[in-house]
């Protein structure tokens, strides 16, 4: 809607491993680029690096565009994901990203660093984009690209997440167990 902010969401623990510094530095650069709507970055979660994250936000002068929710219930996190325009991941390393899977299940596009699972869940330029580098300038450009070039991401995101629904995983596990029992 006209006048609303373009909401970029990061879900998870606030720790160096999750790449929060990359995200705030990219946000500071993205704020200097033309977007259709004003930008907002929301960190949903909390963690040991929150004081450092808050200091970096202040140092970069982007406090009017970045917020931190703190710990939230699953339902509150889900509501934030539903309200987001884009979900971002700056992790240095990651197992299988449940937060990415949840974002896709909600039909959201993602911008991520190349961590485990992205090659399975993100079809480049369709339901997201993956950063080949950890350069904040590159990541800022990807934020812009994602906001402009992913016209059919919703259905594709949902389809990519569908095989990982709990009911599908239960079915697959039952098939595997039945095969072993034979």
mmCIF file of C-alpha atoms in Angstrom, residues 33-108:
data_model
loop_
_atom_site.group_PDB
_atom_site.id
_atom_site.type_symbol
_atom_site.label_atom_id
_atom_site.label_comp_id
_atom_site.label_asym_id
_atom_site.label_seq_id
_atom_site.Cartn_x
_atom_site.Cartn_y
_atom_site.Cartn_z
ATOM 1 C CA UNK A 33 19.099 3.484 -3.136
ATOM 2 C CA UNK A 34 15.720 4.186 -4.711
ATOM 3 C CA UNK A 35 12.983 1.819 -3.564
ATOM 4 C CA UNK A 36 9.271 1.984 -4.328
ATOM 5 C CA UNK A 37 8.539 2.420 -0.613
ATOM 6 C CA UNK A 38 10.579 3.427 2.440
ATOM 7 C CA UNK A 39 12.569 0.514 3.892
ATOM 8 C CA UNK A 40 12.286 -1.079 7.305
ATOM 9 C CA UNK A 41 14.430 -3.919 8.700
ATOM 10 C CA UNK A 42 13.006 -5.868 11.630
ATOM 11 C CA UNK A 43 15.038 -8.366 13.647
ATOM 12 C CA UNK A 44 12.613 -10.866 15.173
ATOM 13 C CA UNK A 45 14.434 -12.511 18.022
ATOM 14 C CA UNK A 46 17.071 -11.837 20.615
ATOM 15 C CA UNK A 47 20.525 -13.042 21.505
ATOM 16 C CA UNK A 48 23.925 -12.446 22.999
ATOM 17 C CA UNK A 49 24.913 -9.908 20.332
ATOM 18 C CA UNK A 50 21.903 -7.633 20.774
ATOM 19 C CA UNK A 51 23.925 -4.862 22.495
ATOM 20 C CA UNK A 52 26.459 -4.928 19.630
ATOM 21 C CA UNK A 53 23.646 -4.906 17.067
ATOM 22 C CA UNK A 54 22.027 -1.923 18.789
ATOM 23 C CA UNK A 55 25.389 -0.103 18.838
ATOM 24 C CA UNK A 56 25.927 -0.795 15.116
ATOM 25 C CA UNK A 57 22.434 0.498 14.285
ATOM 26 C CA UNK A 58 23.170 3.697 16.208
ATOM 27 C CA UNK A 59 26.646 4.048 14.684
ATOM 28 C CA UNK A 60 25.221 3.694 11.157
ATOM 29 C CA UNK A 61 22.454 6.200 11.944
ATOM 30 C CA UNK A 62 19.674 3.877 10.772
ATOM 31 C CA UNK A 63 17.672 3.626 13.988
ATOM 32 C CA UNK A 64 14.555 5.063 12.322
ATOM 33 C CA UNK A 65 14.583 2.144 9.878
ATOM 34 C CA UNK A 66 15.654 -0.827 12.029
ATOM 35 C CA UNK A 67 13.948 -2.424 15.015
ATOM 36 C CA UNK A 68 14.441 -5.462 17.242
ATOM 37 C CA UNK A 69 11.409 -7.249 18.658
ATOM 38 C CA UNK A 70 13.082 -9.461 21.245
ATOM 39 C CA UNK A 71 11.836 -12.974 21.977
ATOM 40 C CA UNK A 72 8.382 -13.770 20.654
ATOM 41 C CA UNK A 73 5.941 -16.663 20.632
ATOM 42 C CA UNK A 74 5.684 -18.850 17.524
ATOM 43 C CA UNK A 75 2.389 -17.203 16.660
ATOM 44 C CA UNK A 76 3.904 -13.710 16.946
ATOM 45 C CA UNK A 77 6.841 -14.761 14.755
ATOM 46 C CA UNK A 78 4.393 -16.151 12.189
ATOM 47 C CA UNK A 79 2.475 -12.865 12.197
ATOM 48 C CA UNK A 80 5.697 -10.954 11.547
ATOM 49 C CA UNK A 81 6.556 -13.259 8.659
ATOM 50 C CA UNK A 82 3.083 -12.795 7.167
ATOM 51 C CA UNK A 83 3.546 -9.021 7.407
ATOM 52 C CA UNK A 84 6.954 -9.013 5.733
ATOM 53 C CA UNK A 85 7.693 -8.201 2.127
ATOM 54 C CA UNK A 86 11.049 -9.988 2.161
ATOM 55 C CA UNK A 87 12.891 -12.273 4.599
ATOM 56 C CA UNK A 88 16.696 -12.100 4.776
ATOM 57 C CA UNK A 89 19.410 -14.426 6.055
ATOM 58 C CA UNK A 90 22.999 -13.315 6.526
ATOM 59 C CA UNK A 91 24.335 -16.452 8.204
ATOM 60 C CA UNK A 92 27.958 -17.516 7.939
ATOM 61 C CA UNK A 93 26.943 -21.127 8.371
ATOM 62 C CA UNK A 94 23.682 -22.788 9.116
ATOM 63 C CA UNK A 95 22.211 -26.239 9.338
ATOM 64 C CA UNK A 96 18.886 -26.577 7.608
ATOM 65 C CA UNK A 97 17.246 -23.171 8.076
ATOM 66 C CA UNK A 98 13.833 -23.665 9.660
ATOM 67 C CA UNK A 99 13.246 -19.894 9.521
ATOM 68 C CA UNK A 100 13.845 -19.925 5.741
ATOM 69 C CA UNK A 101 11.458 -22.835 5.336
ATOM 70 C CA UNK A 102 8.825 -20.991 7.411
ATOM 71 C CA UNK A 103 9.248 -17.829 5.324
ATOM 72 C CA UNK A 104 8.800 -19.783 2.101
ATOM 73 C CA UNK A 105 5.788 -21.641 3.526
ATOM 74 C CA UNK A 106 4.241 -18.217 4.140
ATOM 75 C CA UNK A 107 4.863 -17.367 0.477
ATOM 76 C CA UNK A 108 7.677 -14.894 1.082
#
